[in-house]
PDB file of C-alpha atoms in Angstrom:
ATOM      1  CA  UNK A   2      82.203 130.228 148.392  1.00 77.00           C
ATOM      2  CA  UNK A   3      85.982 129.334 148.882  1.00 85.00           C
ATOM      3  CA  UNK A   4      87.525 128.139 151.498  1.00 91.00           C
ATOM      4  CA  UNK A   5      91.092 126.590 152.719  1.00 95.00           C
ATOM      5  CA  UNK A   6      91.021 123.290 155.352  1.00 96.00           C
ATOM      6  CA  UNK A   7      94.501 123.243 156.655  1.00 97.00           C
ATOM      7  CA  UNK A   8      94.009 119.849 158.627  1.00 96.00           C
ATOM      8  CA  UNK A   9      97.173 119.995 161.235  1.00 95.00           C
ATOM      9  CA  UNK A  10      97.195 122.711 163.804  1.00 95.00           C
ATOM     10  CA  UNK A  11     100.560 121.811 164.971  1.00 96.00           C
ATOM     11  CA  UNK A  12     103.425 119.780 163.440  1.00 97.00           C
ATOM     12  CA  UNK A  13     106.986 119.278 165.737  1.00 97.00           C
ATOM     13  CA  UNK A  14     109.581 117.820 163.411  1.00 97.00           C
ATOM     14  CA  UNK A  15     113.106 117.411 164.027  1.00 97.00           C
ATOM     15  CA  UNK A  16     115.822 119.909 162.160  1.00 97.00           C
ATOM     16  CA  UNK A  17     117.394 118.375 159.019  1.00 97.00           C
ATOM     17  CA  UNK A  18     113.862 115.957 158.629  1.00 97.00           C
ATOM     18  CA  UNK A  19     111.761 116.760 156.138  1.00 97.00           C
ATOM     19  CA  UNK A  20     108.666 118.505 156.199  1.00 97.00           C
ATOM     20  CA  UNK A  21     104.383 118.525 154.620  1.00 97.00           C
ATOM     21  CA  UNK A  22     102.099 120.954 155.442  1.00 98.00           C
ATOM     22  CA  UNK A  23      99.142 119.869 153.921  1.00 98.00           C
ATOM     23  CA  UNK A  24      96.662 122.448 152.686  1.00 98.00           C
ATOM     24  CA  UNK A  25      93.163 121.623 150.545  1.00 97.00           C
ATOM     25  CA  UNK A  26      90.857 124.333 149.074  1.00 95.00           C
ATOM     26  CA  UNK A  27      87.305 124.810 147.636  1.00 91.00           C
ATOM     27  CA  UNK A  28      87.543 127.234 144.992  1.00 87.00           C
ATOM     28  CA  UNK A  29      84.641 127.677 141.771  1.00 78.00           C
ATOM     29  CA  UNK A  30      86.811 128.666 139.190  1.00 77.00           C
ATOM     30  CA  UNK A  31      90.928 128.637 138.702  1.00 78.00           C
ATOM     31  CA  UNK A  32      92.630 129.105 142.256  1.00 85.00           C
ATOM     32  CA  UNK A  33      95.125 131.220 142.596  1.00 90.00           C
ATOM     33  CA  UNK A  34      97.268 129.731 145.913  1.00 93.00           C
ATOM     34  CA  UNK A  35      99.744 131.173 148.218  1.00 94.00           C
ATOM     35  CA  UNK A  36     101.389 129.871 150.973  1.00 97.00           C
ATOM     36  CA  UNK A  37     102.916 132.423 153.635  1.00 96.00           C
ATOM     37  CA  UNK A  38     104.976 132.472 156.829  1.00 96.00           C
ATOM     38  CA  UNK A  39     104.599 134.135 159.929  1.00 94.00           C
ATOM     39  CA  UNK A  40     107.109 134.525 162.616  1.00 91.00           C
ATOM     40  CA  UNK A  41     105.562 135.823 166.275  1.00 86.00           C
ATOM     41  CA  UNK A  42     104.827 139.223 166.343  1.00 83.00           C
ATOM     42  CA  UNK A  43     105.283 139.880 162.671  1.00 86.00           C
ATOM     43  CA  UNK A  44     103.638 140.534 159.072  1.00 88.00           C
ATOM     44  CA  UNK A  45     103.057 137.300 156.660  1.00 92.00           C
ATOM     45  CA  UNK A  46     105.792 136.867 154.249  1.00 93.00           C
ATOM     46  CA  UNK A  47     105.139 135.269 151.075  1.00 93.00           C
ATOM     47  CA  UNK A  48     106.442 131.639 150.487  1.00 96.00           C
ATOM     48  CA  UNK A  49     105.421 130.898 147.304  1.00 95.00           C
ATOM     49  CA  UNK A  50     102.254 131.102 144.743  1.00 92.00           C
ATOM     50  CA  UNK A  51     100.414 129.013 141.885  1.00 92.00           C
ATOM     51  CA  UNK A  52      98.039 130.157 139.313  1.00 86.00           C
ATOM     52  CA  UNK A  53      99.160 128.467 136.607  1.00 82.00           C
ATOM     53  CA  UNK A  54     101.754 126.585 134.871  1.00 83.00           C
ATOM     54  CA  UNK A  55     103.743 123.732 136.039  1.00 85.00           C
ATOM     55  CA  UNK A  56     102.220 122.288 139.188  1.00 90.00           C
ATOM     56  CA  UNK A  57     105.518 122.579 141.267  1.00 95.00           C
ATOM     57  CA  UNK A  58     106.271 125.739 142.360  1.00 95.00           C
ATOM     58  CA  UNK A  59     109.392 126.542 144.493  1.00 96.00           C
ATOM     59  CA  UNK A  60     109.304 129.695 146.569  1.00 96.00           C
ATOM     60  CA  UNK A  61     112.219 131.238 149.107  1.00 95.00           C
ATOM     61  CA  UNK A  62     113.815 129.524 151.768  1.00 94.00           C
ATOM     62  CA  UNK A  63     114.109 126.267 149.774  1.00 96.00           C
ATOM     63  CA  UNK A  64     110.393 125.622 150.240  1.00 97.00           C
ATOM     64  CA  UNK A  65     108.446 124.011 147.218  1.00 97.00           C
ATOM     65  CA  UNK A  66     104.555 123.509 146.862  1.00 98.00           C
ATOM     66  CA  UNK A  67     102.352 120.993 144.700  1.00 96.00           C
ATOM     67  CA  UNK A  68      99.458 121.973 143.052  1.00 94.00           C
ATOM     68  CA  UNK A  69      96.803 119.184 142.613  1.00 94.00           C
ATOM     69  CA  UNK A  70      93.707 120.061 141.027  1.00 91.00           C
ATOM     70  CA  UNK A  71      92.315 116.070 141.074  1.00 91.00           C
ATOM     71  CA  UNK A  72      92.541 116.227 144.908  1.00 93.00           C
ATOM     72  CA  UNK A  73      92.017 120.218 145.377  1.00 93.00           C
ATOM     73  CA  UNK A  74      95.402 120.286 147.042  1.00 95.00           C
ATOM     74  CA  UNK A  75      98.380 122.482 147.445  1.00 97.00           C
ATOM     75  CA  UNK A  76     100.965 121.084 149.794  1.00 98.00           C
ATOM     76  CA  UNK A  77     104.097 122.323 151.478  1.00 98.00           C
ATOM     77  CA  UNK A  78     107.227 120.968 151.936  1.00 98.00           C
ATOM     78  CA  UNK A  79     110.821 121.229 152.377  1.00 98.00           C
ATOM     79  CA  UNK A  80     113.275 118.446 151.963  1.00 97.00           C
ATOM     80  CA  UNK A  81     115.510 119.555 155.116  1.00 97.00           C
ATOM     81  CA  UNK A  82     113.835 122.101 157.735  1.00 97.00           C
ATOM     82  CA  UNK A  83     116.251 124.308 159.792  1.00 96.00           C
ATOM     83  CA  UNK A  84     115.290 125.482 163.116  1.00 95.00           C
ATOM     84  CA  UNK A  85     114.787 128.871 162.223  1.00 95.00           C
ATOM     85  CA  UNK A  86     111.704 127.383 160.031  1.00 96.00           C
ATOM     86  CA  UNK A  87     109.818 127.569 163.044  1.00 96.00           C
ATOM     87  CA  UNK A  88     106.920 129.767 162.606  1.00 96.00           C
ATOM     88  CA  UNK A  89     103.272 129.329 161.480  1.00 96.00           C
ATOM     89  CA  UNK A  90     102.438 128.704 158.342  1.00 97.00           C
ATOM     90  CA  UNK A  91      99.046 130.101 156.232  1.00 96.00           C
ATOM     91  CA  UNK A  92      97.339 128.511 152.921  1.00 96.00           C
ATOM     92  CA  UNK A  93      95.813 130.783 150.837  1.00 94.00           C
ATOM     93  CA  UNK A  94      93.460 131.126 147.584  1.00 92.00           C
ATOM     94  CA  UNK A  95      92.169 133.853 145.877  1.00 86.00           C
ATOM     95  CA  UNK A  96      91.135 135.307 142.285  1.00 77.00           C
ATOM     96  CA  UNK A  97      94.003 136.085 139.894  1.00 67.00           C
ATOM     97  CA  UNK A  98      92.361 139.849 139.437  1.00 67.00           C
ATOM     98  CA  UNK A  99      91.761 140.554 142.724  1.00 68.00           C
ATOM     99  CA  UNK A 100      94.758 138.954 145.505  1.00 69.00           C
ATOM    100  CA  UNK A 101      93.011 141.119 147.885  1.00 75.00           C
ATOM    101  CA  UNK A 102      90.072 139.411 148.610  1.00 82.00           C
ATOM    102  CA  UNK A 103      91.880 136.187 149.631  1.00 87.00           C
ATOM    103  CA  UNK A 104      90.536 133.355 151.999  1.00 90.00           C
ATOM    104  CA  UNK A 105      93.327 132.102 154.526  1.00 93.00           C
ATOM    105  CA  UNK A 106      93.250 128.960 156.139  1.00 94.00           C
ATOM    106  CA  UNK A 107      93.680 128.594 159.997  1.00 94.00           C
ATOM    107  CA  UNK A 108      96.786 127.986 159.709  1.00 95.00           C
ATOM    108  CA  UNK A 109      99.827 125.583 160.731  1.00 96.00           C
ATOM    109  CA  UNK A 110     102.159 126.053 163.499  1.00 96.00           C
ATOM    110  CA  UNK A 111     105.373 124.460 163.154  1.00 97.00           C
ATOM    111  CA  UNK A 112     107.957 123.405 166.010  1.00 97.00           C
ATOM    112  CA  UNK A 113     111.396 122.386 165.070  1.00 97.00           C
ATOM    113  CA  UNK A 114     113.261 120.288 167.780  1.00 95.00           C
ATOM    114  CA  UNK A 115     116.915 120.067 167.868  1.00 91.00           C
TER     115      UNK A 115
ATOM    116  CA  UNK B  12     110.041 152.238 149.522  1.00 69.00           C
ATOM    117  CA  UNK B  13     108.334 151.474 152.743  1.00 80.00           C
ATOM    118  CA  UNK B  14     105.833 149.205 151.161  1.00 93.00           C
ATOM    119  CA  UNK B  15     102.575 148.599 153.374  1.00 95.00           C
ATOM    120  CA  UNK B  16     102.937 150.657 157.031  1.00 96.00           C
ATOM    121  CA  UNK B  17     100.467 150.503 159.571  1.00 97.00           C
ATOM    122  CA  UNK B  18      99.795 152.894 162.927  1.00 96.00           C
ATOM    123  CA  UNK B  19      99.370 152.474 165.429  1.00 96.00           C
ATOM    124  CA  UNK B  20     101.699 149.150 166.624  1.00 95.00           C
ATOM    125  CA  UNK B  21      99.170 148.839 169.996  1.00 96.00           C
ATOM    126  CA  UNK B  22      96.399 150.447 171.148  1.00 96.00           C
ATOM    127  CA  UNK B  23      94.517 150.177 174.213  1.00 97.00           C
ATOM    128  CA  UNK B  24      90.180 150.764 174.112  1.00 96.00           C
ATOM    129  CA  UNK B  25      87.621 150.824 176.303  1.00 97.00           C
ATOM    130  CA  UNK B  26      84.220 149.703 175.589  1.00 97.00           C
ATOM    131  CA  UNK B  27      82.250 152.317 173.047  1.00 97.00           C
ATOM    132  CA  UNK B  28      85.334 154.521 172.294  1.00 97.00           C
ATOM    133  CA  UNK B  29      86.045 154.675 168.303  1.00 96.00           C
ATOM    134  CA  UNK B  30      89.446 155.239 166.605  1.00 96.00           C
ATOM    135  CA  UNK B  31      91.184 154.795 163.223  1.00 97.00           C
ATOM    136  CA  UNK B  32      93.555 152.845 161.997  1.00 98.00           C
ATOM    137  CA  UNK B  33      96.049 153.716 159.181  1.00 98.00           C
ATOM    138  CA  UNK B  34      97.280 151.834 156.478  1.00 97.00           C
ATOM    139  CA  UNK B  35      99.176 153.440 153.742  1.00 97.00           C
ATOM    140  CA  UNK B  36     101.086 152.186 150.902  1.00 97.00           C
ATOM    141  CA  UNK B  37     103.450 153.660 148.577  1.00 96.00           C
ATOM    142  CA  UNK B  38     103.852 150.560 145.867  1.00 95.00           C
ATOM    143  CA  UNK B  39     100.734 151.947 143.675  1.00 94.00           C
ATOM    144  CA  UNK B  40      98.883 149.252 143.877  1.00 93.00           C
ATOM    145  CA  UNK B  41      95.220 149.040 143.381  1.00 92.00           C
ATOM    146  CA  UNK B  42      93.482 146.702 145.830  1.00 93.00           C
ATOM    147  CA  UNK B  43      94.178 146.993 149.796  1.00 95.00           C
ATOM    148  CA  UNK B  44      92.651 144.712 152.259  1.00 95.00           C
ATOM    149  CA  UNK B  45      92.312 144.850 156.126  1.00 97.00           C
ATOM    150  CA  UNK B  46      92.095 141.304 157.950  1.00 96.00           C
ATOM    151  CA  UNK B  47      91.913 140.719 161.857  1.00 97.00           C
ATOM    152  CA  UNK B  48      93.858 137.478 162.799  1.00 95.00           C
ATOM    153  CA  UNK B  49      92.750 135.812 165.686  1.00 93.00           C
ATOM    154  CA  UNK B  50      94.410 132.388 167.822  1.00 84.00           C
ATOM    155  CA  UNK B  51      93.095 129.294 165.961  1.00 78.00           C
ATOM    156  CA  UNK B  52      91.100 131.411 163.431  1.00 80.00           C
ATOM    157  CA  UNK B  53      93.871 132.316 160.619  1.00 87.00           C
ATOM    158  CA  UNK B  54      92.976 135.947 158.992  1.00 92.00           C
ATOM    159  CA  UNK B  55      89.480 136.639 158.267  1.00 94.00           C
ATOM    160  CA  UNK B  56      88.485 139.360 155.759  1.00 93.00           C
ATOM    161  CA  UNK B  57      86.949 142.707 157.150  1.00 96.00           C
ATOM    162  CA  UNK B  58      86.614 145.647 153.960  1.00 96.00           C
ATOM    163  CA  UNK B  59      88.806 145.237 151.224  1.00 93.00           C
ATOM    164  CA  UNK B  60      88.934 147.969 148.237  1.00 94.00           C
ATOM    165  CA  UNK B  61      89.327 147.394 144.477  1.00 91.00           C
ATOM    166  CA  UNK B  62      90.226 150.980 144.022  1.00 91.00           C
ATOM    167  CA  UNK B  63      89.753 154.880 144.740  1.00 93.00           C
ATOM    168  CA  UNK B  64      86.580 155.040 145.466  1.00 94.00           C
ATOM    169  CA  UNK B  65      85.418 151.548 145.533  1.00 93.00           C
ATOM    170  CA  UNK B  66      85.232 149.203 148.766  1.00 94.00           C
ATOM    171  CA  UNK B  67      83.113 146.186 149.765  1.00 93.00           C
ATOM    172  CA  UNK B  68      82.270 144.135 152.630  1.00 94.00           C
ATOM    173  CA  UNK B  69      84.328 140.899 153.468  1.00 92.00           C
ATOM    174  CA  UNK B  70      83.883 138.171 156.166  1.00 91.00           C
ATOM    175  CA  UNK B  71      83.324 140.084 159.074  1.00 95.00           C
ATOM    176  CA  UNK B  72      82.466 143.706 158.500  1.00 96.00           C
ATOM    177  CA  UNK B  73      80.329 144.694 161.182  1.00 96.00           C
ATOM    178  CA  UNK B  74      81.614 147.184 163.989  1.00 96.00           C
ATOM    179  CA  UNK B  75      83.952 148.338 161.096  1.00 97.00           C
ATOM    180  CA  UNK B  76      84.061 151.463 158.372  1.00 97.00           C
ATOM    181  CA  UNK B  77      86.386 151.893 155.126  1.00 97.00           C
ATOM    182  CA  UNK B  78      87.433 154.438 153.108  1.00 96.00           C
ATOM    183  CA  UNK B  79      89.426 154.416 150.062  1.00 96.00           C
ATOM    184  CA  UNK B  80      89.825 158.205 148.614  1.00 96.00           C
ATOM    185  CA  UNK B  81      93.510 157.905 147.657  1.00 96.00           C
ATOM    186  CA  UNK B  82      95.242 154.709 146.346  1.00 96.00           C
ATOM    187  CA  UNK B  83      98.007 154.774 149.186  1.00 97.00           C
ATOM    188  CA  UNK B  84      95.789 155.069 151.599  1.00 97.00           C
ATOM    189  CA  UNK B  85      92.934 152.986 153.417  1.00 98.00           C
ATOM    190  CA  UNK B  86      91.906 153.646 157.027  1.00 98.00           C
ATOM    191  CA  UNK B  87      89.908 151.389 158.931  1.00 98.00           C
ATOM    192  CA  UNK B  88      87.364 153.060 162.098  1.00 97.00           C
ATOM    193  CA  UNK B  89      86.366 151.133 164.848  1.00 96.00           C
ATOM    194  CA  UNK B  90      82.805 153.072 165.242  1.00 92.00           C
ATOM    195  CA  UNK B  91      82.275 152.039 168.591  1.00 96.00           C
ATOM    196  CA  UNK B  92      84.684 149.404 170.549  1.00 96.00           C
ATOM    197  CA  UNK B  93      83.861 145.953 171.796  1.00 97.00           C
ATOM    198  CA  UNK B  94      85.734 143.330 173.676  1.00 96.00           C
ATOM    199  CA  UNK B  95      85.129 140.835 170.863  1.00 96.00           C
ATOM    200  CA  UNK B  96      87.381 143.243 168.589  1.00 97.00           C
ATOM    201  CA  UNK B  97      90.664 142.761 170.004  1.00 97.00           C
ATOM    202  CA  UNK B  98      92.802 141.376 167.521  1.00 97.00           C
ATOM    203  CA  UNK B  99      95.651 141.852 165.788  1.00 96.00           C
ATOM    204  CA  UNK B 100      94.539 144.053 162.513  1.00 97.00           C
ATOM    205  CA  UNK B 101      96.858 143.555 159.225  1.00 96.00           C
ATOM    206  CA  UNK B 102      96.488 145.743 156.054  1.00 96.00           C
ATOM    207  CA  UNK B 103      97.727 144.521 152.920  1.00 94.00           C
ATOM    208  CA  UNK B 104      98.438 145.181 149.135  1.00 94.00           C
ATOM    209  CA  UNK B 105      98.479 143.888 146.127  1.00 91.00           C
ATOM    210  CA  UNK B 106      98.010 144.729 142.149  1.00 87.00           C
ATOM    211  CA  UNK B 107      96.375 142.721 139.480  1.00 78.00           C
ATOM    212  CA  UNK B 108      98.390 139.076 139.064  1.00 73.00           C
ATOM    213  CA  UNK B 109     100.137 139.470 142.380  1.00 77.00           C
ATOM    214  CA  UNK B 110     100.427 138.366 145.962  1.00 85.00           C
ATOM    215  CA  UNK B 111      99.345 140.658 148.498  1.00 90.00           C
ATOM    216  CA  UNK B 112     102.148 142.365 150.993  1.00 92.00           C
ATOM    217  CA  UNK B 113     101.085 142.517 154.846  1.00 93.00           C
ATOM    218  CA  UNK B 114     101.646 145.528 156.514  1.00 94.00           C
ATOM    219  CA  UNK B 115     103.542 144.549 160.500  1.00 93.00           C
ATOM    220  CA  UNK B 116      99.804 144.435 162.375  1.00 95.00           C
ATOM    221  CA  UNK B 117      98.025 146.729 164.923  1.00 96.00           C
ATOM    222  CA  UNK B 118      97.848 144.914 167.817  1.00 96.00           C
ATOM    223  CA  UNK B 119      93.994 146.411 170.204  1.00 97.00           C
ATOM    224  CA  UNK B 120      93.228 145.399 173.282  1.00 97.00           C
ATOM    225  CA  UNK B 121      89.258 146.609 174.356  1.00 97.00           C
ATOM    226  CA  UNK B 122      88.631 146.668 177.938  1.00 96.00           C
TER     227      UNK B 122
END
């Protein structure tokens, strides 16, 4: 079965530091990862996604993602967060065919201090 | 293009009435998916649908009915309400390759 362990609940950083969500996933055959945003009281938005390729993806918003398949990880980050980065934050992996049967992880809620 | 649209925003239920929520998209694509989203629980898979015709049980199906006889559309019924099913409900989208898009949520509250 897969699954997605997003380990941190809640992260506060300060704006202009940088920023790792961390994400790790269980997945039997080739993952196919997303990583989306939600701000309160809306839809997800799509950050980024992997399924193949070179193992750094960049998405929108100046937000980039590793893929590593040795440590079944898939990590966020952002060199320089702004404060209107604050929002939670969702891992994702599903099946290349079929997007719609994706497993989300709990999620990460971020808090940006001035 | 409106993408994935959802009705209603809220709803208010008591305990053992059904209803029906609507999801329709206009991008043509071929698999929808409903989720419920919960505090501390991310988005947990109800039904999804591969197709016209063709739907299947996710994570937590029970209390809930699909139907998929058009691609744009994909209601989800609520056969008979419970406190434990307030949530926020999001229907999403997606084709072959592709991430999925999130329609903006249903937000029930069962008394």
């Amino acid at each position: 079965a897969q699954s997605v362990t997003q380990p941190d609940i809640h992260i506060t950083v300060s704006e202009g530091a940088s920023l790792e969500l961390r994400c790790n996933y269980s997945y039997g055959a080739t993952p196919y990862l997303f990583w989306y945003v939600q701000s309160p009281g809306q839809g997800l938005q799509l950050l980024l996604k992997y399924f193949s390729g070179d193992t750094l993806v960049q998405g929108i918003k100046g937000f980039e993602a590793e893929f590593k398949r040795s440590q079944s990880s898939f990590n966020l980050r952002k060199p320089s967060v702004h404060w209107s980065d604050a929002a939670e934050y969702f891992c994702a992996v599903g099946a290349l065919a079929n997007a719609g049967k994706s497993t989300f992880g709990d999620g990460t809620t971020l808090t940006v201090k001035p | 293009n409106a993408g994935v649209t959802q009705t209603p925003k809220f709803q208010v239920l008591k305990t053992g009435q059904s209803m029906t929520l609507q999801c329709a998209q206009d991008m043509n694509h071929e698999y929808m998916s409903w989720y419920r989203q919960d505090p501390g629980m991310g988005l947990r898979l109800i039904h999804y649908s591969v197709g016209a015709g063709i739907t299947d049980q996710g994570e937590v199906p029970n209390g809930y009915n699909v139907s998929r006889s058009t691609t744009e559309d994909f209601p989800l019924r609520l056969l008979s309400a419970a406190p434990s099913q307030t949530s926020v409900y999001f229907c999403a989208s997606s084709s072959t390759g592709n991430e999925q898009f999130f329609g903006p949520g249903t937000r029930l509250t069962v008394l």
